[in-house]
Coordinates of C-alpha atoms and ligand atoms in Angstrom, one line a residue:
X1 CA 21.9 30.4 54.7
X2 CA 22.4 34.1 53.8
X3 CA 23.9 34.5 50.3
X4 CA 25.7 37.7 51.5
X5 CA 27.7 35.6 53.9
X6 CA 28.8 32.9 51.4
X7 CA 32.5 33.5 50.8
X8 CA 32.4 32.4 47.2
X9 CA 31.1 34.6 44.4
X10 CA 29.4 33.6 41.1
X11 CA 31.3 34.4 37.9
X12 CA 29.7 35.7 34.7
X13 CA 32.0 33.5 32.6
X14 CA 33.6 30.1 33.0
X15 CA 37.4 29.8 33.3
X16 CA 39.0 30.0 29.8
X17 CA 40.9 26.8 30.2
X18 CA 37.8 24.8 31.2
X19 CA 36.3 23.1 28.2
X20 CA 33.9 20.7 30.0
X21 CA 30.4 22.1 30.6
X22 CA 30.0 20.4 34.0
X23 CA 33.1 22.1 35.4
X24 CA 32.5 25.4 33.7
X25 CA 29.0 25.7 35.3
X26 CA 30.1 24.4 38.6
X27 CA 33.0 26.8 38.8
X28 CA 30.9 29.8 37.7
X29 CA 28.2 29.0 40.3
X30 CA 30.7 28.5 43.1
X31 CA 30.4 24.8 43.7
X32 CA 34.0 23.8 42.9
X33 CA 37.3 25.5 42.1
X34 CA 40.0 24.1 39.8
X35 CA 43.5 23.7 41.2
X36 CA 45.1 21.9 38.2
X37 CA 43.9 19.6 35.4
X38 CA 41.7 16.9 37.0
X39 CA 42.1 18.4 40.5
X40 CA 39.3 20.3 42.2
X41 CA 38.4 21.9 45.5
X42 CA 34.9 21.5 46.7
X43 CA 33.4 24.8 48.1
X44 CA 30.5 25.2 50.6
X45 CA 27.8 24.7 47.9
X46 CA 29.6 21.7 46.4
X47 CA 30.0 20.1 49.8
X48 CA 26.2 20.3 50.3
X49 CA 25.7 18.5 47.0
X50 CA 28.3 15.8 47.9
X51 CA 26.7 15.3 51.3
X52 CA 23.3 14.8 49.7
X53 CA 24.7 12.2 47.3
X54 CA 26.4 10.5 50.3
X55 CA 23.2 10.5 52.2
X56 CA 21.4 8.7 49.3
X57 CA 24.2 6.2 48.9
X58 CA 24.4 5.5 52.7
X59 CA 20.7 4.9 52.9
X60 CA 20.6 2.6 50.0
X61 CA 23.7 0.6 50.9
X62 CA 22.3 0.3 54.5
X63 CA 19.5 -1.9 52.9
X64 CA 22.0 -4.6 52.1
X65 CA 23.7 -4.3 55.5
X66 CA 27.0 -2.8 54.2
X67 CA 29.0 -1.1 56.9
X68 CA 30.9 2.2 56.5
X69 CA 34.6 2.5 57.1
X70 CA 37.4 4.9 56.1
X71 CA 40.7 3.5 54.8
X72 CA 44.0 5.3 54.2
X73 CA 44.9 6.8 50.8
X74 CA 48.6 6.4 51.6
X75 CA 49.3 2.7 51.1
X76 CA 52.5 0.7 51.6
X77 CA 54.3 -0.6 48.5
X78 CA 54.4 -4.2 50.1
X79 CA 50.6 -4.6 49.7
X80 CA 50.8 -3.6 46.1
X81 CA 53.7 -6.0 45.4
X82 CA 51.5 -8.8 46.8
X83 CA 48.9 -8.3 44.1
X84 CA 51.4 -7.5 41.4
X85 CA 49.7 -4.2 40.7
X86 CA 52.8 -2.1 41.8
X87 CA 54.2 -3.0 38.4
X88 CA 51.1 -3.6 36.3
X89 CA 48.9 -0.6 37.1
X90 CA 50.1 2.1 34.8
X91 CA 48.2 5.0 36.3
X92 CA 49.4 4.5 39.9
X93 CA 50.9 7.5 41.7
X94 CA 54.0 6.3 43.6
X95 CA 55.6 8.4 46.4
X96 CA 58.8 8.0 48.3
X97 CA 59.3 9.6 51.7
X98 CA 62.6 11.2 52.9
X99 CA 63.6 7.8 54.5
X100 CA 63.2 6.0 51.2
X101 CA 59.9 4.3 52.1
X102 CA 57.6 3.8 49.1
X103 CA 53.9 4.2 48.9
X104 CA 51.0 4.1 46.5
X105 CA 48.4 6.8 46.6
X106 CA 45.3 4.6 46.4
X107 CA 43.6 4.5 43.0
X108 CA 41.3 1.7 44.6
X109 CA 41.4 -0.1 47.9
X110 CA 41.6 -3.9 47.4
X111 CA 45.2 -3.8 48.7
X112 CA 43.9 -2.3 52.0
X113 CA 40.5 -3.8 52.5
X114 CA 41.5 -7.5 52.0
X115 CA 44.2 -7.6 54.7
X116 CA 41.9 -5.5 56.9
X117 CA 38.8 -7.7 56.7
X118 CA 41.1 -10.8 56.9
X119 CA 41.9 -9.9 60.5
X120 CA 38.2 -10.2 61.5
X121 CA 36.6 -12.8 59.1
X122 CA 38.1 -16.3 59.4
X123 CA 35.1 -18.5 60.0
X124 CA 31.9 -19.3 58.0
X125 CA 30.1 -17.6 60.8
X126 CA 31.7 -14.2 59.8
X127 CA 30.5 -14.3 56.2
X128 CA 29.0 -12.8 54.2
X129 CA 29.9 -9.2 54.9
X130 CA 30.4 -6.0 53.0
X131 CA 32.1 -2.7 53.8
X132 CA 32.3 0.6 51.9
X133 CA 33.9 4.0 52.2
X134 CA 33.9 7.5 50.6
X135 CA 37.5 8.2 49.7
X136 CA 39.7 10.4 47.5
X137 CA 41.3 8.2 44.8
X138 CA 44.4 9.1 42.8
X139 CA 45.0 8.1 39.2
X140 CA 47.4 9.4 36.6
X141 CA 44.6 9.9 34.0
X142 CA 46.0 11.0 30.7
X143 CA 42.8 12.5 29.5
X144 CA 41.8 15.2 32.1
X145 CA 39.7 17.6 30.1
X146 CA 36.3 16.4 31.3
X147 CA 36.0 18.4 34.5
X148 CA 34.6 16.3 37.4
X149 CA 34.0 13.4 35.0
X150 CA 37.7 12.4 35.0
X151 CA 39.8 13.6 37.9
X152 CA 43.3 12.8 38.9
X153 CA 42.2 13.1 42.5
X154 CA 38.5 12.3 42.8
X155 CA 35.9 11.2 45.3
X156 CA 34.7 7.6 45.0
X157 CA 32.4 5.4 47.0
X158 CA 33.9 1.9 46.9
X159 CA 32.4 -1.1 48.4
X160 CA 33.7 -4.7 48.8
X161 CA 31.7 -7.8 49.6
X162 CA 33.1 -11.1 51.0
X163 CA 31.3 -14.4 50.5
X164 CA 31.5 -18.1 51.3
X165 CA 30.7 -19.2 47.8
X166 CA 29.8 -18.0 44.3
X167 CA 26.2 -19.3 44.9
X168 CA 26.0 -17.0 48.0
X169 CA 27.5 -14.1 46.1
X170 CA 25.2 -14.2 43.1
X171 CA 21.9 -13.1 44.6
X172 CA 23.8 -10.3 46.5
X173 CA 25.3 -9.1 43.2
X174 CA 21.8 -9.1 41.7
X175 CA 20.5 -7.1 44.7
X176 CA 23.3 -4.6 44.2
X177 CA 22.0 -3.9 40.7
X178 CA 18.7 -2.8 42.2
X179 CA 20.4 -0.8 44.9
X180 CA 22.4 1.0 42.3
X181 CA 19.4 1.7 40.1
X182 CA 17.7 3.2 43.1
X183 CA 20.7 5.4 43.9
X184 CA 20.8 6.8 40.4
X185 CA 17.1 7.3 40.3
X186 CA 17.2 9.3 43.5
X187 CA 20.1 11.2 42.1
X188 CA 17.9 12.3 39.2
X189 CA 19.4 10.1 36.5
X190 CA 16.8 7.3 36.6
X191 CA 15.5 8.0 33.1
X192 CA 18.9 8.0 31.4
X193 CA 20.9 5.4 33.3
X194 CA 21.2 1.9 31.7
X195 CA 22.6 -1.2 33.2
X196 CA 25.4 -2.0 30.7
X197 CA 27.1 -5.3 30.1
X198 CA 30.9 -4.9 29.9
X199 CA 33.7 -7.3 29.7
X200 CA 34.5 -8.9 33.1
X201 CA 38.2 -8.9 32.6
X202 CA 40.0 -11.9 34.1
X203 CA 37.3 -12.7 36.6
X204 CA 34.0 -13.5 34.9
X205 CA 32.1 -13.2 31.7
X206 CA 30.5 -9.8 32.4
X207 CA 30.8 -6.9 34.7
X208 CA 28.0 -4.4 34.9
X209 CA 28.3 -0.6 34.4
X210 CA 25.8 2.0 35.1
X211 CA 25.9 4.3 32.1
X212 CA 24.1 7.7 32.0
X213 CA 23.2 8.5 28.4
X214 CA 24.4 12.0 27.5
X215 CA 26.4 13.4 24.5
X216 CA 29.2 14.4 26.9
X217 CA 29.9 10.7 27.5
X218 CA 33.3 9.2 26.6
X219 CA 31.8 5.7 26.3
X220 CA 29.7 4.3 23.5
X221 CA 27.0 1.9 24.4
X222 CA 24.4 -0.1 22.4
X223 CA 21.0 0.0 24.0
X224 CA 18.8 -3.1 23.4
X225 CA 15.4 -2.0 21.9
X226 CA 13.7 -4.8 23.7
X227 CA 14.8 -4.4 27.3
X228 CA 16.6 -1.0 27.5
X229 CA 19.7 -2.5 29.0
X230 CA 22.9 -2.0 27.1
X231 CA 26.2 -3.5 25.9
X232 CA 29.5 -1.6 26.1
X233 CA 31.2 -1.1 22.7
X234 CA 34.2 -3.1 23.9
X235 CA 32.1 -6.3 24.0
X236 CA 29.5 -5.5 21.4
X237 CA 29.1 -7.5 18.2
X238 CA 26.7 -6.7 15.4
X239 CA 23.5 -8.8 15.6
X240 CA 24.5 -10.3 19.0
X241 CA 21.9 -11.8 21.3
X242 CA 21.1 -9.3 24.1
X243 CA 23.0 -10.6 27.2
X244 CA 20.3 -9.1 29.4
X245 CA 16.9 -10.2 27.9
X246 CA 18.3 -12.8 25.4
X247 CA 16.4 -11.1 22.5
X248 CA 18.0 -12.0 19.2
X249 CA 16.3 -9.3 17.2
X250 CA 19.7 -7.5 16.9
X251 CA 18.0 -4.2 17.3
X252 CA 20.3 -1.8 19.2
X253 CA 20.5 2.0 19.5
X254 CA 24.0 3.5 19.7
X255 CA 24.5 6.2 22.3
X256 CA 27.2 8.2 24.2
X257 CA 27.2 7.7 27.9
X258 CA 29.1 8.3 31.1
X259 CA 30.0 5.4 33.4
X260 CA 28.7 6.6 36.8
X261 CA 29.2 3.3 38.6
X262 CA 30.1 -0.3 38.1
X263 CA 29.9 -3.7 39.8
X264 CA 32.4 -6.5 39.4
X265 CA 32.9 -10.0 40.5
X266 CA 36.4 -10.3 41.8
X267 CA 36.1 -14.0 42.6
X268 CA 39.3 -15.0 44.5
X269 CA 41.8 -12.7 42.8
X270 CA 42.5 -10.6 45.8
X271 CA 41.7 -13.1 48.5
X272 CA 44.3 -15.4 46.9
X273 CA 46.9 -12.7 46.8
X274 CA 46.6 -12.2 50.6
X275 CA 45.9 -15.8 51.5
X276 CA 42.4 -14.9 52.8
X277 CA 40.4 -18.0 53.5
X278 CA 37.7 -19.0 56.0
X279 CA 37.0 -22.3 57.9
X280 CA 33.8 -24.0 56.8
X281 CA 31.4 -25.9 59.1
X282 CA 33.7 -29.0 58.9
X283 CA 36.9 -27.0 59.7
X284 CA 38.3 -27.0 56.2
X285 CA 39.9 -23.8 54.8
X286 CA 38.0 -22.4 51.8
X287 CA 38.7 -19.5 49.5
X288 CA 36.8 -16.3 50.1
X289 CA 34.8 -15.0 47.1
X290 CA 34.7 -11.2 46.6
X291 CA 32.7 -8.5 44.7
X292 CA 33.4 -4.8 44.3
X293 CA 31.1 -1.9 43.7
X294 CA 32.1 1.6 42.7
X295 CA 30.4 4.9 42.2
X296 CA 32.3 8.1 41.3
X297 CA 30.7 10.7 43.6
X298 CA 32.4 13.6 41.9
X299 CA 31.7 12.1 38.4
X300 CA 28.0 11.6 39.4
X301 CA 27.8 15.3 40.4
X302 CA 29.4 16.3 37.1
X303 CA 27.1 13.9 35.2
X304 CA 24.0 15.5 36.7
X305 CA 25.2 18.9 35.5
X306 CA 26.0 17.6 32.0
X307 CA 22.7 15.9 31.6
X308 CA 20.2 18.2 33.3
X309 CA 21.5 21.8 32.9
X310 CA 20.2 24.3 30.3
X311 CA 21.7 27.5 28.8
X312 CA 21.0 29.5 31.9
X313 CA 22.7 27.1 34.3
X314 CA 22.5 24.1 36.5
X315 CA 19.2 22.3 37.4
X316 CA 19.5 20.1 40.5
X317 CA 17.1 17.2 41.2
X318 CA 15.4 17.8 44.5
X319 CA 17.3 15.3 46.6
X320 CA 20.6 16.5 45.3
X321 CA 20.1 20.2 45.5
X322 CA 22.0 22.1 48.2
X323 CA 18.8 23.9 49.2
X324 CA 15.1 23.5 48.8
X325 CA 14.3 27.1 48.2
X326 CA 16.2 30.0 46.6
X327 CA 14.6 33.0 48.1
X328 CA 15.2 36.1 46.0
X329 CA 14.6 39.0 48.4
X330 CA 13.9 42.3 46.6
X331 CA 12.8 44.1 49.8
X332 CA 13.9 43.9 53.5
X333 CA 10.5 42.3 54.2
X334 CA 11.8 39.1 52.6
X335 CA 13.6 38.2 55.8
X336 CA 10.5 37.0 57.7
X337 CA 9.8 34.6 54.8
X338 CA 13.4 33.3 55.2
X339 CA 12.7 32.7 58.9
X340 CA 9.2 31.2 58.2
X341 CA 10.4 28.6 55.7
X342 CA 13.5 27.8 57.7
X343 CA 11.4 27.1 60.8
X344 CA 9.2 24.8 58.7
X345 CA 12.3 22.7 58.1
X346 CA 13.1 23.8 54.6
X347 CA 16.7 24.5 53.6
X348 CA 16.6 28.1 52.3
X349 CA 19.2 30.1 50.5
X350 CA 18.3 33.7 51.1
X351 CA 19.7 36.1 48.5
X352 CA 19.9 39.2 50.8
X353 CA 22.7 40.8 48.8
X354 CA 22.7 44.4 47.9
X355 CA 22.8 43.8 44.1
X356 CA 20.3 44.3 41.3
X357 CA 17.2 42.2 40.8
X358 CA 18.5 41.1 37.4
X359 CA 21.8 39.8 39.0
X360 CA 19.8 37.9 41.7
X361 CA 17.6 36.2 39.1
X362 CA 20.5 35.3 36.9
X363 CA 22.4 33.8 39.8
X364 CA 19.3 31.8 40.9
X365 CA 19.1 30.3 37.4
X366 CA 22.9 29.5 37.4
X367 CA 22.9 27.9 40.9
X368 CA 20.1 25.6 40.0
X369 CA 18.0 25.2 43.1
X370 CA 14.7 23.6 42.0
X371 CA 12.3 26.2 43.6
X372 CA 12.8 30.0 43.4
X373 CA 10.7 32.2 45.7
X374 CA 10.5 35.9 44.9
X375 CA 9.5 38.4 47.6
X376 CA 9.3 42.0 46.5
X377 CA 7.6 45.2 47.6
X378 CA 4.9 44.4 45.0
X379 CA 4.2 40.8 46.1
X380 CA 4.1 42.1 49.7
X381 CA 1.6 44.7 48.8
X382 CA -0.6 42.2 47.0
X383 CA -0.2 39.7 49.9
X384 CA 1.0 37.0 47.5
X385 CA 4.2 35.1 46.9
X386 CA 5.8 34.1 43.6
X387 CA 7.2 30.6 42.9
X388 CA 9.3 29.6 39.9
X389 CA 10.0 26.0 39.0
X390 CA 13.7 25.8 37.8
X391 CA 13.0 22.8 35.6
X392 CA 9.9 23.9 33.8
X393 CA 10.2 27.6 34.2
X394 CA 6.6 27.8 35.3
X395 CA 5.7 30.7 37.5
X396 CA 2.8 30.4 40.0
X397 CA 1.4 32.8 42.6
X398 CA 0.1 31.8 46.0
X399 CA -1.5 33.8 48.8
X400 CA 1.2 34.8 51.2
X401 CA 1.4 32.5 54.3
X402 CA 2.4 35.5 56.5
Ligands
ATP501 P1 36.7 4.6 33.5 O1 36.6 3.5 32.6 O2 35.7 5.7 33.3 O3 38.1 5.1 33.7 P2 37.1 2.7 35.6 O4 36.6 1.5 34.9 O5 38.5 3.0 35.7 O6 36.3 4.0 34.9 P3 36.6 2.0 38.4 O7 38.0 1.8 38.6 O8 35.8 0.8 38.5 O9 36.3 2.8 37.0 O10 36.0 3.1 39.4 C1 34.7 3.1 39.9 C2 33.9 4.3 39.5 O11 34.7 5.5 39.8 C3 33.6 4.5 38.0 O12 32.4 3.8 37.7 C4 33.5 6.0 37.9 O13 32.2 6.4 38.2 C5 34.4 6.5 38.9 N1 35.7 6.9 38.3 C6 36.7 6.2 37.7 N2 37.7 6.9 37.3 C7 37.4 8.2 37.6 C8 38.1 9.4 37.4 N3 39.3 9.5 36.9 N4 37.4 10.6 37.8 C9 36.2 10.5 38.4 N5 35.5 9.4 38.6 C10 36.1 8.2 38.2
MG502 MG1 39.7 4.3 34.6

């Protein structure tokens, strides 16, 4: 892509009303734009990042056989009355159309997915199965000062699994912990993301959160010194036995963290509400056991920026970066390098703009593509090329391939 053709422009300073580092950098670099508190547009560069995150998630969820669908955000009130959440969910956006029909703007999708899957799964032969989607969710969040970390409209990957029994569900749930760990590792957060025991609400003793350790986090977690898994503050007690490794040393380290994903056992809460059952081998109706698995895609993007950026700008992990190479062209001769690396299958952003070298370098740091390639009159003359690693800042020279 030619940077001169990109319709967005970088900004020297973040918007005055933006206090969150993630949003400030992402707005400055042209990834997102703020419409209102907790409501953002994704721009061409931002969409590339989201697509990369979606690719990682699709590949990893494919390993457990989950199937992708897309459900409506506009959801009839009747479905929400059935689960009781029309009244009990206090952050629900409710809309009424001109004919008086009432809807919820989906903050989550159990009210849609259960009656949907119920139409197809009625026998033991149909289970287990799992479905997921990428969807905009709507929540009346009171605190919306954290940029992409807490949106009022935000992109989530939500997945739901349906099982014949708890015994069948348990190994699947354990497998999902590995799948999630792999997703966050590929997203560049492997080092700082901890599986965290949280209260399971009405359904089971624990749910599990994936908490990325960073000072920007709203959550407080206690990381077990023995196993590196953690306990959320809400369920933590001094000297408690670690629920993960059972160590009773009582040695925990307190840290701030961002919940980038979570997995829950729903048991029969939602299948009961919709009367979803299946016929077992002997023809008897049995309750369907469910699990749900969320990842905030926008929040994940914001967390990567919070955790990995430096004073000059964003630093994308390789698999998340919108491009492989940021080619800073300081001479018209740079164009053939753009063509060369593009032909080799690399995703190249070519800064062909008519602006100063200093501006090009500053924008390259701000945008955060892992590898910067400089082609100038000088490098051409010396028949070499200059690489700079965005993470380490290391500059290396190579013989020019052209
Ligand atoms: P939180 O406690 O942070 O409000 P939650 O428990 O409400 O999160 P879920 O309803 O389980 O979260 O949603 C699944 C995932 O969606 C979360 O793990 C998080 O990554 C993301 N998420 C939740 N709320 C938001 C939000 N307002 N903005 C962006 N992402 C969110
Ligand atoms: Mg919430």
